[in-house]
Coordinates of C-alpha atoms in Angstrom, one line a residue:
M518 CA -7.6 14.6 -14.2
S519 CA -5.2 13.7 -11.2
K520 CA -4.5 16.2 -8.7
Y521 CA -1.4 15.9 -6.9
R522 CA 0.7 14.0 -9.5
N523 CA 2.8 17.3 -9.0
Q524 CA 3.1 17.9 -5.6
L525 CA 2.9 14.8 -3.2
P526 CA 1.4 16.7 0.0
Q527 CA 2.2 13.5 2.0
L528 CA 6.3 15.0 1.2
G529 CA 5.3 17.1 3.8
D530 CA 4.9 16.5 7.9
R531 CA 1.3 15.9 7.3
I532 CA 0.1 12.4 8.7
F533 CA -2.2 10.8 5.7
L534 CA -3.7 8.0 6.7
T535 CA -4.2 5.0 4.2
D536 CA -6.1 1.7 4.6
G537 CA -6.1 -1.2 6.2
G538 CA -5.4 -5.0 4.6
I539 CA -8.1 -4.8 2.0
E540 CA -7.7 -8.5 0.9
T541 CA -8.1 -10.0 4.3
T542 CA -10.9 -7.9 5.1
L543 CA -13.0 -8.3 1.9
I544 CA -12.6 -12.0 2.2
Y545 CA -13.0 -12.5 6.2
H546 CA -15.4 -10.1 7.2
D547 CA -17.3 -9.5 3.8
R548 CA -17.0 -13.3 2.8
L549 CA -16.4 -12.2 -0.8
D550 CA -14.2 -14.7 -3.1
L551 CA -11.0 -13.2 -4.5
P552 CA -9.7 -15.8 -6.5
Y553 CA -5.9 -14.7 -5.5
F554 CA -6.0 -12.2 -3.1
A555 CA -7.1 -10.3 -7.0
A556 CA -9.4 -7.6 -5.6
F557 CA -9.7 -5.7 -8.2
H558 CA -11.8 -9.1 -10.2
L559 CA -14.8 -7.7 -7.7
L560 CA -14.9 -4.6 -10.3
Q561 CA -16.6 -7.1 -12.8
T562 CA -20.4 -7.2 -10.7
S563 CA -22.5 -4.5 -9.5
Q564 CA -22.1 -6.1 -6.5
G565 CA -18.8 -6.4 -5.9
E566 CA -18.1 -2.6 -7.2
A567 CA -20.4 -1.8 -4.8
A568 CA -18.6 -3.4 -1.8
L569 CA -15.2 -2.4 -2.7
R570 CA -16.8 2.0 -2.9
R571 CA -17.9 1.0 1.0
Y572 CA -14.5 -0.6 1.5
F573 CA -12.8 3.0 0.5
Q574 CA -15.3 5.1 1.5
T575 CA -15.5 3.7 5.3
Y576 CA -11.6 4.6 5.1
A577 CA -12.8 8.4 4.5
E578 CA -14.9 8.6 6.9
I579 CA -12.6 8.4 9.2
A580 CA -9.9 10.6 8.1
A581 CA -12.5 13.3 7.5
H582 CA -13.5 12.8 11.2
F583 CA -9.9 13.5 12.1
H584 CA -9.4 15.9 9.7
C585 CA -6.3 14.5 8.4
G586 CA -4.6 13.5 4.8
L587 CA -6.1 10.4 2.9
I588 CA -3.9 7.9 0.3
L589 CA -6.7 5.5 -1.1
E590 CA -4.7 3.1 -2.8
S591 CA -6.6 1.1 -5.6
P592 CA -7.1 -1.8 -5.3
T593 CA -4.7 -3.7 -7.8
W594 CA -2.6 -5.2 -6.5
R595 CA -3.1 -8.2 -8.1
A596 CA -4.0 -6.1 -11.7
S597 CA -0.7 -7.4 -13.2
A598 CA -0.6 -9.8 -16.7
D599 CA 0.4 -13.4 -14.7
W600 CA -2.5 -12.8 -12.2
A601 CA -4.9 -11.7 -14.6
R602 CA -4.2 -14.0 -17.3
R603 CA -5.6 -16.7 -14.3
L604 CA -8.7 -15.2 -14.1
N605 CA -8.5 -15.0 -18.1
Y606 CA -8.9 -11.9 -18.9
T607 CA -7.5 -10.3 -22.2
D608 CA -4.8 -7.2 -21.8
E609 CA -7.9 -5.1 -22.7
E610 CA -9.7 -6.2 -20.3
L611 CA -7.2 -6.0 -17.7
A612 CA -6.4 -2.2 -18.5
R613 CA -10.1 -1.8 -18.1
A614 CA -10.0 -3.1 -15.1
N615 CA -7.3 -0.8 -14.1
R616 CA -8.4 2.4 -14.6
Q617 CA -12.1 1.3 -13.4
A618 CA -10.4 1.2 -10.1
I619 CA -9.0 4.6 -10.1
D620 CA -12.5 6.1 -11.6
L621 CA -14.0 4.3 -8.1
L622 CA -11.4 6.1 -6.5
E623 CA -11.8 9.2 -7.9
T624 CA -16.2 9.7 -7.4
V625 CA -15.1 8.6 -3.0
R626 CA -12.5 11.8 -3.4
D627 CA -15.2 14.0 -5.1
A628 CA -17.7 12.5 -2.1
F629 CA -15.4 13.3 0.8
Q630 CA -12.1 15.7 -0.2
T631 CA -12.1 19.4 1.9
P632 CA -9.5 21.4 2.5
R633 CA -8.2 19.6 5.2
T634 CA -8.5 16.1 3.5
P635 CA -6.3 15.8 1.0
I636 CA -7.0 12.9 -0.5
V637 CA -4.2 11.6 -3.1
I638 CA -5.4 8.9 -5.7
S639 CA -2.3 5.6 -5.9
G640 CA -1.8 2.9 -8.3
C641 CA -1.4 -0.1 -6.0
L642 CA 1.1 -2.1 -7.7
G643 CA 2.3 -6.4 -6.4
P644 CA 4.6 -8.2 -7.3
R645 CA 4.8 -10.9 -9.9
G646 CA 5.0 -13.5 -7.8
D647 CA 4.2 -14.4 -4.0
G648 CA 4.1 -11.4 -1.7
Y649 CA 5.4 -13.6 1.0
S650 CA 8.5 -15.0 -1.0
P651 CA 10.7 -13.7 -4.0
E652 CA 10.2 -17.0 -7.0
N653 CA 11.2 -16.9 -10.2
L654 CA 12.9 -13.6 -9.8
M655 CA 13.6 -10.6 -12.3
S656 CA 16.0 -8.9 -14.2
S657 CA 15.4 -5.8 -13.3
Q658 CA 15.0 -4.7 -17.0
E659 CA 12.9 -7.9 -17.0
A660 CA 10.0 -5.7 -13.9
A661 CA 10.6 -2.5 -15.8
T662 CA 8.9 -4.6 -18.6
Y663 CA 6.4 -6.2 -16.9
H664 CA 4.7 -4.0 -14.8
S665 CA 5.2 -0.9 -17.4
A666 CA 1.3 -1.7 -18.7
Q667 CA -0.1 -1.1 -15.5
I668 CA 1.7 2.1 -14.7
D669 CA 1.4 3.5 -18.3
T670 CA -2.5 2.9 -17.6
F671 CA -2.5 4.7 -14.6
A672 CA -1.3 7.1 -15.9
T673 CA -3.9 7.9 -17.8
T674 CA -6.1 8.0 -15.0
A675 CA -7.0 10.6 -12.3
A676 CA -4.2 8.4 -10.3
D677 CA -1.2 10.7 -8.6
M678 CA 1.6 8.1 -7.9
V679 CA 1.9 4.7 -7.7
C680 CA 2.7 2.4 -5.1
A681 CA 4.9 -1.0 -5.4
I682 CA 3.3 -2.9 -2.5
T683 CA 4.8 -6.0 -0.6
M684 CA 8.3 -6.0 -2.4
N685 CA 10.3 -8.6 -1.3
Y686 CA 13.2 -8.4 -3.7
V687 CA 15.5 -5.2 -4.8
E688 CA 15.7 -6.1 -8.7
E689 CA 12.0 -5.9 -9.1
A690 CA 11.5 -2.5 -6.9
I691 CA 13.8 -0.8 -9.6
G692 CA 12.5 -2.5 -12.1
I693 CA 8.8 -0.5 -10.8
T694 CA 10.9 2.7 -10.3
Q695 CA 12.2 3.0 -14.0
A696 CA 9.1 2.1 -15.6
A697 CA 7.2 4.9 -13.5
E698 CA 10.2 6.8 -13.8
Q699 CA 10.1 6.2 -17.9
A700 CA 5.6 7.3 -17.6
N701 CA 6.4 10.6 -15.3
M702 CA 4.4 9.3 -12.6
P703 CA 5.5 9.7 -8.1
V704 CA 6.4 6.2 -7.0
A705 CA 6.8 5.1 -3.2
I706 CA 8.9 1.4 -3.2
S707 CA 7.1 0.0 0.3
F708 CA 9.0 -3.7 1.2
T709 CA 8.2 -6.5 2.8
V710 CA 11.3 -7.6 5.8
E711 CA 11.0 -10.9 7.9
T712 CA 10.9 -11.9 11.6
D713 CA 14.4 -10.3 11.4
G714 CA 14.1 -7.1 9.6
C715 CA 15.7 -8.3 6.4
L716 CA 14.1 -8.5 2.9
P717 CA 13.4 -12.6 2.3
T718 CA 16.1 -12.5 0.6
G719 CA 18.5 -11.8 3.3
Q720 CA 18.9 -8.2 2.2
T721 CA 18.7 -5.3 5.2
L722 CA 16.3 -2.9 4.4
R723 CA 18.8 0.0 4.5
G724 CA 20.8 -1.6 1.6
A725 CA 17.6 -2.6 -0.2
I726 CA 16.6 1.5 0.0
E727 CA 19.9 2.2 -0.9
Q728 CA 20.6 0.3 -4.0
V729 CA 17.1 0.9 -4.9
D730 CA 18.2 4.8 -5.4
K731 CA 21.8 4.2 -6.0
E732 CA 20.2 3.0 -9.7
T733 CA 17.7 4.8 -9.9
R734 CA 19.2 8.4 -9.1
G735 CA 17.0 8.8 -5.7
Y736 CA 13.8 8.7 -8.2
P737 CA 11.2 7.3 -5.6
S738 CA 8.9 9.6 -4.1
Y739 CA 9.5 8.4 -0.6
F740 CA 9.8 4.4 0.7
M741 CA 7.3 2.2 3.4
I742 CA 7.5 -0.9 5.2
N743 CA 4.2 -3.3 4.6
C744 CA 2.9 -6.8 5.6
A745 CA 5.1 -7.1 8.8
H746 CA 4.7 -6.5 12.3
P747 CA 6.5 -3.9 14.0
S748 CA 8.2 -6.0 16.2
H749 CA 10.0 -7.6 13.1
F750 CA 11.4 -4.3 11.7
D751 CA 11.8 -2.0 14.8
A752 CA 15.1 -2.9 16.1
V753 CA 16.6 -2.6 12.4
L754 CA 15.1 1.5 12.0
G755 CA 18.0 2.4 14.9
D756 CA 18.1 5.8 14.2
F757 CA 17.3 5.9 10.6
E758 CA 20.3 6.6 9.7
G759 CA 21.3 6.4 5.3
G760 CA 19.1 4.8 3.7
L761 CA 16.3 4.3 6.3
A762 CA 15.9 8.4 6.4
R763 CA 14.3 7.7 3.5
I764 CA 11.3 5.6 4.9
K765 CA 7.9 8.1 5.3
G766 CA 5.3 5.2 5.8
L767 CA 4.1 2.1 7.8
R768 CA 1.5 -0.9 6.6
A769 CA 1.8 -2.8 9.1
N770 CA 0.5 -6.5 10.2
A771 CA -1.5 -6.6 13.8
S772 CA -0.1 -10.8 14.1
R773 CA 3.1 -11.3 15.3
K774 CA 3.2 -13.8 13.3
S775 CA 5.9 -14.9 10.3
H776 CA 5.1 -14.8 6.8
A777 CA 5.2 -18.8 7.0
E778 CA 2.9 -19.0 9.7
L779 CA 0.4 -16.2 8.4
D780 CA 0.4 -18.7 4.6
A781 CA -0.7 -21.4 6.7
A782 CA -3.0 -20.1 9.1
T783 CA -6.6 -21.0 8.1
E784 CA -8.3 -18.0 10.5
L785 CA -7.2 -14.1 10.9
D786 CA -5.2 -12.9 13.2
S787 CA -6.4 -9.9 13.6
G788 CA -4.2 -9.1 16.3
D789 CA -5.3 -6.1 19.3
P790 CA -5.7 -3.2 17.8
H791 CA -5.1 -0.4 20.5
E792 CA -1.7 -2.3 21.1
L793 CA -0.9 -1.6 16.9
A794 CA -1.6 2.2 18.1
R795 CA 0.8 1.9 20.5
Q796 CA 3.8 0.6 18.7
Y797 CA 3.0 3.4 15.9
A798 CA 2.7 6.2 18.0
E799 CA 5.9 5.6 19.9
L800 CA 7.7 4.7 16.3
V801 CA 6.0 7.9 15.2
Q802 CA 7.6 9.9 18.2
R803 CA 11.0 8.2 17.6
H804 CA 10.5 9.0 13.9
P805 CA 8.2 12.2 13.0
Q806 CA 9.1 11.3 9.3
L807 CA 6.5 8.5 9.6
N808 CA 3.3 10.3 8.5
V809 CA 1.9 7.9 6.0
L810 CA 0.2 5.3 8.3
G811 CA -2.5 2.2 7.4
G812 CA -2.4 -1.9 8.0
C813 CA -1.9 -4.3 6.4
C814 CA -3.0 -8.1 6.4
G815 CA -5.3 -8.7 9.5
T816 CA -6.2 -4.7 9.7
D817 CA -9.1 -2.6 9.1
H818 CA -10.8 0.2 9.6
R819 CA -10.8 -0.3 13.9
H820 CA -6.8 0.1 13.5
I821 CA -6.6 2.6 11.4
E822 CA -9.0 4.4 13.9
E823 CA -7.0 3.5 16.8
I824 CA -3.9 4.6 15.0
A825 CA -5.2 8.5 14.0
K826 CA -6.6 8.4 18.1
A827 CA -3.2 7.2 18.9
C828 CA -0.2 9.2 16.3
L829 CA -2.9 12.9 15.7
P830 CA -1.7 15.6 17.4
T831 CA -4.5 16.4 20.7
Q832 CA -5.0 19.6 19.2
R833 CA -5.9 18.6 16.2
L834 CA -8.6 15.7 17.7
A835 CA -10.1 18.8 19.1
S836 CA -10.5 21.1 16.4

């Protein structure tokens, strides 16, 4: 059963960590094969499931060490119909994989959660198309229909919420929000931006958030930014006016490269964990409502540990 579906603890001001870039970690560090970046496909074998368990346990250990909250994001960014079809999954097999992903996170939560380390389980949704660029654009209704199967599956599990990661155009985010509301699931929407701080469609981040809120009556629990370096979006945050005040989470890249450069790269750019942590600390100091902190492409447990050291209050680290 879910623990926090009716009251997400990260909606307060306590810091919650998330994991880093799961796909890049599994591919470049663990040397695992992830066709189409589909981490959920590892659940097909006991060895793959063990690798995923080790991955999430690493972050649970970091959160336990720092006595902070943790959001476990399921390895299901690619576990929707179009991507699963490329891997020859039936609808029933796909639903089973999504449930299995949440079951795995539930075992990690059972092993590591304490009163000082609340652990939220989130069902991760990815874009129907490419994560870096909008393609085959859907209307919000089409997006709701497409993503509802995965969201409805998560609603039958212990998932406390769903989170749409790497949204690159607003209609898909709206559709996901509508499907989540229909399933009575809390939802967080995480947009990605280009080096100018705007969505790949050219829409401003503030404009995208305000449009989602307007068309869904403010249903998302909060918004996030992911898959962009802090230098790409720092300037557009300003004073967190308007819709920007709804941003609570960051899952940044360690690399300063653009999406196009990352897409063409043949080697992993892990950036500098210490530099990234300093940038997070500066952002959190200027914008205290930022309390969901993790990473995206190129980041791993080293980056998250440094972010925890830099962003958590000194008195908490000393306790």
